[in-house]
mmCIF file of C-alpha atoms and ligand atoms in Angstrom:
data_model
loop_
_atom_site.group_PDB
_atom_site.id
_atom_site.type_symbol
_atom_site.label_atom_id
_atom_site.label_comp_id
_atom_site.label_asym_id
_atom_site.label_seq_id
_atom_site.Cartn_x
_atom_site.Cartn_y
_atom_site.Cartn_z
ATOM 1 C CA MET A 1496 22.610 -54.212 -18.265
ATOM 2 C CA PRO A 1497 20.376 -51.947 -21.540
ATOM 3 C CA VAL A 1498 18.440 -49.285 -19.879
ATOM 4 C CA SER A 1499 15.590 -50.782 -21.814
ATOM 5 C CA ASP A 1500 15.677 -54.357 -20.135
ATOM 6 C CA LEU A 1501 16.472 -52.782 -16.911
ATOM 7 C CA MET A 1502 13.112 -50.477 -17.407
ATOM 8 C CA SER A 1503 10.971 -54.243 -17.815
ATOM 9 C CA GLU A 1504 11.637 -55.455 -14.229
ATOM 10 C CA LEU A 1505 10.677 -51.926 -12.316
ATOM 11 C CA THR A 1506 7.757 -50.896 -11.739
ATOM 12 C CA PRO A 1507 6.264 -48.530 -13.471
ATOM 13 C CA GLU A 1508 6.516 -45.848 -10.819
ATOM 14 C CA GLN A 1509 9.922 -46.366 -9.946
ATOM 15 C CA GLY A 1510 10.919 -46.054 -14.055
ATOM 16 C CA ALA A 1511 9.058 -42.986 -13.599
ATOM 17 C CA SER A 1512 11.469 -41.921 -10.803
ATOM 18 C CA LEU A 1513 14.281 -42.305 -12.948
ATOM 19 C CA TYR A 1514 12.727 -40.333 -16.740
ATOM 20 C CA ARG A 1515 15.456 -39.053 -18.141
ATOM 21 C CA PRO A 1516 13.274 -35.207 -19.599
ATOM 22 C CA GLY A 1517 13.350 -33.524 -22.883
ATOM 23 C CA TYR A 1518 11.803 -36.731 -24.940
ATOM 24 C CA ARG A 1519 7.865 -36.051 -26.019
ATOM 25 C CA ASP A 1520 7.047 -39.229 -23.542
ATOM 26 C CA THR A 1521 8.698 -37.912 -20.459
ATOM 27 C CA THR A 1522 7.223 -33.990 -21.492
ATOM 28 C CA PRO A 1523 5.753 -32.816 -19.217
ATOM 29 C CA PRO A 1524 7.480 -35.180 -16.471
ATOM 30 C CA PRO A 1525 5.509 -38.277 -14.936
ATOM 31 C CA THR A 1526 3.488 -37.542 -11.665
ATOM 32 C CA LEU A 1527 3.629 -40.040 -9.004
ATOM 33 C CA LYS A 1528 1.218 -39.348 -6.476
ATOM 34 C CA THR A 1529 1.426 -40.349 -2.867
ATOM 35 C CA ASP A 1530 -0.321 -40.296 0.261
ATOM 36 C CA GLY A 1531 2.769 -41.232 2.786
ATOM 37 C CA GLU A 1532 1.422 -44.603 2.384
ATOM 38 C CA THR A 1533 1.296 -46.603 -1.187
ATOM 39 C CA ILE A 1534 2.237 -44.857 -4.708
ATOM 40 C CA ALA A 1535 1.048 -44.274 -8.125
ATOM 41 C CA LEU A 1536 2.046 -43.704 -10.843
ATOM 42 C CA ASP A 1537 -0.645 -41.352 -12.180
ATOM 43 C CA GLU A 1538 -0.984 -41.591 -16.480
ATOM 44 C CA SER A 1539 -2.568 -38.005 -16.364
ATOM 45 C CA ARG A 1540 0.439 -36.124 -15.431
ATOM 46 C CA GLU A 1541 -0.956 -33.512 -14.071
ATOM 47 C CA ILE A 1542 1.256 -31.570 -11.078
ATOM 48 C CA PHE A 1543 0.295 -33.491 -7.146
ATOM 49 C CA HIS A 1544 1.884 -30.866 -5.127
ATOM 50 C CA PRO A 1545 0.152 -31.511 -1.475
ATOM 51 C CA SER A 1546 0.301 -28.682 0.715
ATOM 52 C CA PHE A 1547 -1.395 -28.029 4.674
ATOM 53 C CA LEU A 1548 -2.392 -24.690 4.037
ATOM 54 C CA MET A 1549 -5.035 -24.282 1.799
ATOM 55 C CA LYS A 1550 -7.021 -20.962 0.496
ATOM 56 C CA ASN A 1551 -10.075 -19.843 2.852
ATOM 57 C CA PRO A 1552 -12.355 -18.150 0.483
ATOM 58 C CA ASN A 1553 -14.641 -17.437 3.415
ATOM 59 C CA SER A 1554 -11.223 -14.766 4.799
ATOM 60 C CA GLY A 1555 -13.317 -12.140 3.866
ATOM 61 C CA ILE A 1556 -10.465 -10.803 2.756
ATOM 62 C CA ASP A 1557 -9.837 -8.904 -0.506
ATOM 63 C CA GLU A 1558 -7.168 -10.001 -2.529
ATOM 64 C CA LYS A 1559 -6.414 -7.646 -4.374
ATOM 65 C CA GLU A 1560 -5.764 -5.598 -1.474
ATOM 66 C CA PHE A 1561 -3.969 -8.070 0.342
ATOM 67 C CA TYR A 1562 -1.627 -8.043 -2.926
ATOM 68 C CA PHE A 1563 -1.082 -3.974 -2.653
ATOM 69 C CA TRP A 1564 -0.546 -4.039 0.504
ATOM 70 C CA ASP A 1565 1.993 -6.617 0.772
ATOM 71 C CA LEU A 1566 3.867 -5.932 -2.259
ATOM 72 C CA ASN A 1567 3.912 -1.541 -1.633
ATOM 73 C CA GLY A 1568 3.420 -1.857 2.314
ATOM 74 C CA TYR A 1569 0.750 0.539 2.600
ATOM 75 C CA LEU A 1570 -3.049 0.495 1.458
ATOM 76 C CA VAL A 1571 -6.182 3.449 0.670
ATOM 77 C CA LEU A 1572 -9.021 2.761 1.365
ATOM 78 C CA ARG A 1573 -11.663 4.892 0.160
ATOM 79 C CA GLY A 1574 -15.058 6.722 1.282
ATOM 80 C CA VAL A 1575 -15.352 4.832 4.346
ATOM 81 C CA MET A 1576 -16.080 8.897 5.965
ATOM 82 C CA ASP A 1577 -19.936 9.699 4.573
ATOM 83 C CA GLU A 1578 -19.946 13.549 3.836
ATOM 84 C CA GLU A 1579 -21.980 13.810 7.282
ATOM 85 C CA TRP A 1580 -19.497 12.207 9.039
ATOM 86 C CA LEU A 1581 -16.417 14.343 7.804
ATOM 87 C CA ALA A 1582 -18.781 17.567 8.179
ATOM 88 C CA GLN A 1583 -19.173 16.490 11.960
ATOM 89 C CA ALA A 1584 -15.170 15.799 12.325
ATOM 90 C CA ASN A 1585 -14.415 18.786 10.529
ATOM 91 C CA ALA A 1586 -16.588 21.328 12.217
ATOM 92 C CA THR A 1587 -15.196 19.964 15.318
ATOM 93 C CA ILE A 1588 -11.870 20.839 14.215
ATOM 94 C CA ASP A 1589 -12.431 24.211 13.326
ATOM 95 C CA LYS A 1590 -13.774 24.341 17.165
ATOM 96 C CA PHE A 1591 -10.986 23.615 18.451
ATOM 97 C CA GLU A 1592 -8.643 25.119 16.688
ATOM 98 C CA ASP A 1593 -7.124 26.905 20.037
ATOM 99 C CA GLN A 1594 -5.813 24.276 20.922
ATOM 100 C CA ILE A 1595 -3.750 23.129 18.177
ATOM 101 C CA VAL A 1596 -0.226 22.367 19.319
ATOM 102 C CA VAL A 1597 2.667 23.212 17.329
ATOM 103 C CA GLY A 1598 5.360 20.854 17.235
ATOM 104 C CA GLU A 1599 8.956 19.828 16.234
ATOM 105 C CA GLU A 1600 10.238 21.116 12.635
ATOM 106 C CA LEU A 1601 11.074 17.720 11.855
ATOM 107 C CA ALA A 1602 12.599 17.880 8.433
ATOM 108 C CA GLN A 1603 15.922 17.118 9.905
ATOM 109 C CA GLY A 1604 18.283 18.971 7.754
ATOM 110 C CA SER A 1605 16.563 18.640 4.296
ATOM 111 C CA LYS A 1606 16.523 21.002 1.738
ATOM 112 C CA THR A 1607 13.495 19.985 -0.015
ATOM 113 C CA LEU A 1608 11.283 19.806 3.357
ATOM 114 C CA ALA A 1609 12.820 22.577 5.536
ATOM 115 C CA GLY A 1610 10.166 24.837 7.071
ATOM 116 C CA THR A 1611 7.997 25.492 10.281
ATOM 117 C CA GLY A 1612 6.762 23.164 12.455
ATOM 118 C CA ARG A 1613 3.916 20.954 12.775
ATOM 119 C CA PRO A 1614 0.896 21.464 14.146
ATOM 120 C CA LEU A 1615 -1.121 19.451 16.519
ATOM 121 C CA LEU A 1616 -4.427 18.167 18.127
ATOM 122 C CA GLY A 1617 -4.563 15.506 20.262
ATOM 123 C CA GLY A 1618 -7.211 14.076 22.798
ATOM 124 C CA LEU A 1619 -9.852 14.033 19.863
ATOM 125 C CA THR A 1620 -11.563 10.993 21.669
ATOM 126 C CA GLN A 1621 -10.962 12.645 25.008
ATOM 127 C CA LEU A 1622 -13.385 15.746 24.090
ATOM 128 C CA PRO A 1623 -17.243 17.070 25.443
ATOM 129 C CA SER A 1624 -20.039 15.055 23.578
ATOM 130 C CA PRO A 1625 -20.616 15.752 20.822
ATOM 131 C CA TYR A 1626 -17.697 16.815 19.616
ATOM 132 C CA CYS A 1627 -15.476 13.350 20.251
ATOM 133 C CA ASP A 1628 -18.263 11.752 18.657
ATOM 134 C CA PRO A 1629 -16.901 11.983 15.096
ATOM 135 C CA PHE A 1630 -13.563 10.336 16.129
ATOM 136 C CA ARG A 1631 -14.926 7.671 18.478
ATOM 137 C CA ARG A 1632 -16.589 6.211 15.262
ATOM 138 C CA MET A 1633 -12.697 5.972 14.243
ATOM 139 C CA LEU A 1634 -12.339 3.828 16.986
ATOM 140 C CA ALA A 1635 -12.994 -0.185 16.692
ATOM 141 C CA HIS A 1636 -15.189 0.552 13.016
ATOM 142 C CA PRO A 1637 -15.514 -2.428 11.741
ATOM 143 C CA VAL A 1638 -13.613 -1.624 7.617
ATOM 144 C CA VAL A 1639 -10.660 -0.966 9.671
ATOM 145 C CA GLU A 1640 -10.161 -3.371 11.879
ATOM 146 C CA HIS A 1641 -10.795 -6.345 9.654
ATOM 147 C CA ARG A 1642 -7.914 -5.602 7.537
ATOM 148 C CA LEU A 1643 -5.736 -4.636 11.034
ATOM 149 C CA ASN A 1644 -6.488 -7.724 11.917
ATOM 150 C CA TRP A 1645 -5.158 -9.702 8.611
ATOM 151 C CA MET A 1646 -2.509 -7.078 8.630
ATOM 152 C CA GLY A 1647 -1.281 -8.443 12.234
ATOM 153 C CA ALA A 1648 -4.096 -10.593 14.327
ATOM 154 C CA SER A 1649 -6.571 -9.407 16.930
ATOM 155 C CA GLY A 1650 -5.412 -7.599 19.849
ATOM 156 C CA GLY A 1651 -4.024 -4.140 18.724
ATOM 157 C CA ARG A 1652 -4.257 -0.659 20.014
ATOM 158 C CA THR A 1653 -4.506 3.032 19.386
ATOM 159 C CA GLY A 1654 -3.498 5.423 21.784
ATOM 160 C CA GLY A 1655 -6.199 7.315 19.772
ATOM 161 C CA GLY A 1656 -6.659 9.455 16.614
ATOM 162 C CA THR A 1657 -4.418 12.852 16.516
ATOM 163 C CA ALA A 1658 -5.434 15.476 14.093
ATOM 164 C CA PHE A 1659 -2.050 16.736 12.023
ATOM 165 C CA CYS A 1660 -2.673 20.151 10.355
ATOM 166 C CA SER A 1661 -0.205 21.127 9.229
ATOM 167 C CA VAL A 1662 -0.050 24.895 7.476
ATOM 168 C CA LYS A 1663 1.268 26.696 4.541
ATOM 169 C CA GLY A 1664 5.152 26.657 5.263
ATOM 170 C CA THR A 1665 4.826 23.509 7.162
ATOM 171 C CA SER A 1666 8.020 21.733 6.908
ATOM 172 C CA GLY A 1667 7.732 17.863 5.942
ATOM 173 C CA HIS A 1668 8.969 14.832 7.874
ATOM 174 C CA SER A 1669 11.957 13.363 6.261
ATOM 175 C CA GLN A 1670 11.994 9.690 5.695
ATOM 176 C CA HIS A 1671 11.865 7.407 8.437
ATOM 177 C CA GLY A 1672 10.419 4.135 9.726
ATOM 178 C CA SER A 1673 12.114 1.277 8.176
ATOM 179 C CA ASN A 1674 13.293 -0.493 10.787
ATOM 180 C CA GLU A 1675 17.032 0.243 10.712
ATOM 181 C CA PRO A 1676 18.020 -0.632 13.395
ATOM 182 C CA LEU A 1677 16.112 -3.740 12.575
ATOM 183 C CA ASN A 1678 13.311 -4.637 16.332
ATOM 184 C CA PRO A 1679 11.341 -7.208 14.199
ATOM 185 C CA THR A 1680 8.382 -6.248 16.986
ATOM 186 C CA ARG A 1681 7.984 -3.350 14.745
ATOM 187 C CA GLY A 1682 8.589 -5.313 11.042
ATOM 188 C CA TYR A 1683 6.587 -7.180 9.304
ATOM 189 C CA ILE A 1684 7.196 -10.342 8.212
ATOM 190 C CA TYR A 1685 5.002 -13.231 6.250
ATOM 191 C CA GLN A 1686 5.081 -16.208 7.201
ATOM 192 C CA ASN A 1687 2.560 -19.666 7.591
ATOM 193 C CA GLY A 1688 0.451 -17.921 5.452
ATOM 194 C CA ARG A 1689 -0.501 -14.963 7.703
ATOM 195 C CA SER A 1690 1.066 -11.539 8.144
ATOM 196 C CA TYR A 1691 2.471 -9.995 10.871
ATOM 197 C CA CYS A 1692 2.425 -6.282 10.788
ATOM 198 C CA GLU A 1693 3.293 -5.293 14.116
ATOM 199 C CA ALA A 1694 2.874 -1.262 14.098
ATOM 200 C CA VAL A 1695 0.457 0.236 11.537
ATOM 201 C CA THR A 1696 -0.732 3.992 11.238
ATOM 202 C CA VAL A 1697 -3.998 4.472 10.014
ATOM 203 C CA THR A 1698 -4.967 8.085 8.822
ATOM 204 C CA TRP A 1699 -8.636 9.068 8.128
ATOM 205 C CA GLN A 1700 -8.393 11.998 5.841
ATOM 206 C CA LEU A 1701 -11.598 14.784 6.561
ATOM 207 C CA ARG A 1702 -9.758 16.877 3.026
ATOM 208 C CA ASP A 1703 -8.265 16.161 -0.213
ATOM 209 C CA VAL A 1704 -4.829 16.143 -0.406
ATOM 210 C CA THR A 1705 -2.702 16.043 -3.889
ATOM 211 C CA GLU A 1706 0.717 16.384 -4.553
ATOM 212 C CA ALA A 1707 0.575 19.798 -5.351
ATOM 213 C CA ASP A 1708 -0.129 20.149 -1.543
ATOM 214 C CA GLY A 1709 1.863 18.522 0.005
ATOM 215 C CA GLY A 1710 1.767 15.550 2.314
ATOM 216 C CA PHE A 1711 2.065 11.846 3.387
ATOM 217 C CA ALA A 1712 4.749 10.416 1.114
ATOM 218 C CA CYS A 1713 6.699 6.847 1.153
ATOM 219 C CA VAL A 1714 8.770 4.159 -1.014
ATOM 220 C CA PRO A 1715 6.277 1.544 -2.072
ATOM 221 C CA GLY A 1716 8.294 -1.800 -0.869
ATOM 222 C CA SER A 1717 10.882 -0.367 1.389
ATOM 223 C CA HIS A 1718 9.923 -2.625 4.471
ATOM 224 C CA LYS A 1719 11.156 -4.925 1.654
ATOM 225 C CA ALA A 1720 14.500 -4.266 1.634
ATOM 226 C CA TYR A 1721 17.265 -5.234 3.294
ATOM 227 C CA TYR A 1722 19.438 -1.998 3.127
ATOM 228 C CA PRO A 1723 20.247 1.008 4.836
ATOM 229 C CA THR A 1724 17.961 4.127 3.165
ATOM 230 C CA PRO A 1725 20.854 6.338 1.515
ATOM 231 C CA PRO A 1726 20.491 9.383 3.413
ATOM 232 C CA GLY A 1727 19.504 11.390 0.209
ATOM 233 C CA VAL A 1728 16.170 9.074 -0.296
ATOM 234 C CA ARG A 1729 15.607 10.428 3.505
ATOM 235 C CA SER A 1730 15.716 14.039 3.405
ATOM 236 C CA CYS A 1731 14.420 13.758 -1.005
ATOM 237 C CA ASP A 1732 16.921 15.642 -1.474
ATOM 238 C CA ASP A 1733 18.101 12.664 -3.304
ATOM 239 C CA HIS A 1734 15.239 10.795 -3.558
ATOM 240 C CA MET A 1735 16.595 8.637 -6.594
ATOM 241 C CA GLY A 1736 12.721 8.856 -7.754
ATOM 242 C CA LEU A 1737 11.827 5.822 -4.504
ATOM 243 C CA VAL A 1738 9.456 8.800 -2.203
ATOM 244 C CA LYS A 1739 6.004 8.030 -4.021
ATOM 245 C CA HIS A 1740 3.468 11.141 -2.690
ATOM 246 C CA ILE A 1741 0.291 9.572 -2.243
ATOM 247 C CA GLY A 1742 -3.255 10.760 -3.156
ATOM 248 C CA VAL A 1743 -5.737 10.381 -1.123
ATOM 249 C CA LYS A 1744 -9.935 12.541 -0.997
ATOM 250 C CA ALA A 1745 -11.361 13.076 2.092
ATOM 251 C CA GLY A 1746 -13.431 10.111 3.747
ATOM 252 C CA ASP A 1747 -10.732 7.460 2.162
ATOM 253 C CA VAL A 1748 -8.661 5.875 5.808
ATOM 254 C CA LEU A 1749 -4.532 5.707 4.560
ATOM 255 C CA PHE A 1750 -2.479 2.428 6.102
ATOM 256 C CA PHE A 1751 0.823 2.416 6.431
ATOM 257 C CA MET A 1752 3.396 -0.370 8.013
ATOM 258 C CA ASP A 1753 4.628 2.780 10.040
ATOM 259 C CA GLY A 1754 7.578 0.348 11.878
ATOM 260 C CA SER A 1755 8.986 -0.790 8.508
ATOM 261 C CA THR A 1756 7.934 1.371 5.731
ATOM 262 C CA SER A 1757 10.146 3.935 5.148
ATOM 263 C CA HIS A 1758 7.294 7.176 5.493
ATOM 264 C CA GLY A 1759 7.110 10.891 5.937
ATOM 265 C CA THR A 1760 6.025 13.723 4.683
ATOM 266 C CA PHE A 1761 6.286 16.487 2.302
ATOM 267 C CA ALA A 1762 6.052 20.063 3.054
ATOM 268 C CA TRP A 1763 2.673 21.904 3.113
ATOM 269 C CA LYS A 1764 2.681 24.095 0.504
ATOM 270 C CA SER A 1765 -1.437 24.463 0.040
ATOM 271 C CA ASP A 1766 -3.449 27.798 1.349
ATOM 272 C CA ILE A 1767 -5.652 25.042 3.506
ATOM 273 C CA SER A 1768 -4.494 23.587 6.174
ATOM 274 C CA ARG A 1769 -4.285 19.595 6.509
ATOM 275 C CA ARG A 1770 -6.516 17.585 8.188
ATOM 276 C CA GLY A 1771 -5.238 13.749 8.511
ATOM 277 C CA ILE A 1772 -6.671 11.625 11.890
ATOM 278 C CA LEU A 1773 -3.103 9.472 12.516
ATOM 279 C CA HIS A 1774 -3.433 6.512 14.695
ATOM 280 C CA LYS A 1775 -0.804 4.456 15.642
ATOM 281 C CA TYR A 1776 -1.418 0.836 16.410
ATOM 282 C CA SER A 1777 1.029 -1.268 18.124
ATOM 283 C CA SER A 1778 0.056 -5.028 17.288
ATOM 284 C CA ARG A 1779 -0.587 -7.520 20.526
ATOM 285 C CA ASN A 1780 3.540 -8.365 19.835
ATOM 286 C CA PHE A 1781 4.677 -4.929 19.624
ATOM 287 C CA ASN A 1782 6.325 -3.874 23.154
ATOM 288 C CA ARG A 1783 5.771 0.755 22.742
ATOM 289 C CA SER A 1784 4.071 2.500 24.774
ATOM 290 C CA GLY A 1785 4.734 0.754 27.862
ATOM 291 C CA GLY A 1786 3.468 3.912 29.902
ATOM 292 C CA GLU A 1787 2.696 3.461 33.419
ATOM 293 C CA LEU A 1788 3.513 -0.108 32.831
ATOM 294 C CA SER A 1789 7.338 0.709 32.998
ATOM 295 C CA HIS A 1790 7.047 1.055 36.948
ATOM 296 C CA PRO A 1791 6.690 -2.586 37.545
ATOM 297 C CA GLU A 1792 5.112 -1.765 40.923
ATOM 298 C CA LYS A 1793 2.043 -0.268 38.465
ATOM 299 C CA ARG A 1794 1.954 -4.185 36.640
ATOM 300 C CA TRP A 1795 2.850 -6.663 39.848
ATOM 301 C CA GLY A 1796 1.764 -4.318 42.255
ATOM 302 C CA ASP A 1797 3.159 -6.157 45.502
ATOM 303 C CA LEU A 1798 4.732 -9.184 44.351
ATOM 304 C CA VAL A 1799 8.114 -6.624 43.179
ATOM 305 C CA SER A 1800 7.991 -4.879 46.351
ATOM 306 C CA GLY A 1801 11.451 -6.078 48.279
ATOM 307 C CA MET A 1802 13.212 -6.100 44.836
ATOM 308 C CA THR A 1803 16.691 -4.697 43.252
ATOM 309 C CA ASP A 1804 17.281 -2.085 41.622
ATOM 310 C CA GLU A 1805 18.805 -5.205 39.118
ATOM 311 C CA GLN A 1806 16.172 -6.746 39.502
ATOM 312 C CA MET A 1807 13.148 -4.540 38.807
ATOM 313 C CA ALA A 1808 14.741 -3.839 35.757
ATOM 314 C CA VAL A 1809 13.479 -6.916 34.149
ATOM 315 C CA MET A 1810 10.093 -6.512 35.632
ATOM 316 C CA ARG A 1811 8.789 -4.268 33.519
ATOM 317 C CA GLY A 1812 5.420 -4.024 31.276
ATOM 318 C CA PRO A 1813 5.184 -3.894 27.385
ATOM 319 C CA ASP A 1814 7.995 -1.457 27.429
ATOM 320 C CA ARG A 1815 11.215 -2.733 26.120
ATOM 321 C CA ASP A 1816 14.407 -1.063 25.117
ATOM 322 C CA VAL A 1817 13.529 -1.507 21.794
ATOM 323 C CA PHE A 1818 15.480 1.082 20.119
ATOM 324 C CA THR A 1819 19.214 2.646 22.082
ATOM 325 C CA LYS A 1820 18.618 2.863 25.944
ATOM 326 C CA ASN A 1821 15.515 3.688 26.209
ATOM 327 C CA VAL A 1822 14.330 1.546 29.229
ATOM 328 C CA PRO A 1823 16.267 0.676 32.208
ATOM 329 C CA ARG A 1824 18.439 -2.229 31.163
ATOM 330 C CA LEU A 1825 21.031 -3.804 32.777
ATOM 331 C CA GLU A 1826 24.792 -4.705 31.986
ATOM 332 C CA ILE A 1827 27.404 -5.833 33.894
ATOM 333 C CA ALA A 1828 30.220 -3.667 34.960
ATOM 334 C CA ASP A 1829 33.234 -4.713 37.469
ATOM 335 C CA GLY A 1830 31.805 -8.276 37.487
ATOM 336 C CA SER A 1831 28.241 -7.722 38.641
ATOM 337 C CA VAL A 1832 24.559 -7.241 37.645
ATOM 338 C CA VAL A 1833 24.190 -3.273 37.267
ATOM 339 C CA ALA A 1834 20.981 -1.109 36.604
ATOM 340 C CA SER A 1835 21.548 1.185 33.941
ATOM 341 C CA TYR A 1836 18.756 3.613 33.160
ATOM 342 C CA GLU A 1837 21.662 6.504 30.628
ATOM 343 C CA ARG A 1838 18.634 7.189 28.320
ATOM 344 C CA GLY A 1839 19.106 6.978 24.744
ATOM 345 C CA GLY A 1840 16.628 7.414 22.114
ATOM 346 C CA ALA A 1841 13.529 7.753 24.231
ATOM 347 C CA LEU A 1842 10.973 8.196 21.845
ATOM 348 C CA TYR A 1843 8.019 5.781 22.951
ATOM 349 C CA SER A 1844 9.330 5.263 26.679
ATOM 350 C CA LYS A 1845 8.566 8.288 28.369
ATOM 351 C CA ASP A 1846 7.407 6.984 31.477
ATOM 352 C CA ALA A 1847 10.030 4.776 32.256
ATOM 353 C CA PRO A 1848 12.002 5.176 34.963
ATOM 354 C CA LYS A 1849 14.509 7.533 34.912
ATOM 355 C CA GLY A 1850 16.385 6.846 37.986
ATOM 356 C CA PRO A 1851 16.724 3.943 40.645
ATOM 357 C CA VAL A 1852 13.140 2.910 41.824
ATOM 358 C CA ALA A 1853 14.236 0.447 44.665
ATOM 359 C CA LYS A 1854 12.994 1.196 47.680
ATOM 360 C CA LYS A 1855 15.489 1.240 50.367
HETATM 361 FE FE1 FE2 B 509 6.352 8.331 11.339
#
């Protein structure tokens, strides 16, 4: 049967589904409108493409911000703190400067980042009033909390702020945090119309920072990388032009995906010390910082009395073996299940038991 005769015997909708592309009368292609039960040829030929995910104009999300965050893995909000707030916070750090503790050197063999240990001032939210005030204001701040909510949903938590007070000569921190090896609970995915960023660091800036000074740098977009970071990018000794310094002004707030975006710092070169107040936020799904809940009896009370070490090993709170051998876990030895306490990387589990816990 010639095609023209066939077409005359079909409904317009049937004919439309047999169209051949490339002809004047098939450009643009025909549109078949459906509702699941009926079908109709739509002469307008406007694209019909149903979705149940509708854009929500009342979400309060700034689309440009969302795009920037999703693409780069970091975000800077400008001018969140006013002059008075900044002055209070800076004066407090001046006052407690003698409590700054110089920690580890973090260049990890890098020539570019080499220097002295990183000076930190912790416990800012526990300082006596009024010194804690400028730092407590940083907690549950609506401007920050709103972003945390769209970045990873409600239910996030932090341990409070720590001041990073690098001085001239302080080492940089080699690039890290690019979720290698993969731990989904600290990662970033976008699914079903929502952002699931499980680990976010929020840094309140008390002073301007330029590239000449040093400070925070990251590999924008690395949270979407599928391959391991080359050693030279980690050390910045052969950075391939991929490590970007992020300039900030006093009063700005910097967010970054601390579990999934490769990030670190450049060595500090300024005569004026760094003043960044870091808050690490864990999402409702992220299992770091189990703290005392890594001891089953703290979480469950009497419910675990009489349990064996093997049973206790699966009754902990939020700490999990998220990296390598950093909490008790079960292994098979000679055909039996045994609890192992051997420690490997222990970044977030200093409270986890180091040996048997069952009370015999
Ligand atoms: Fe980090």
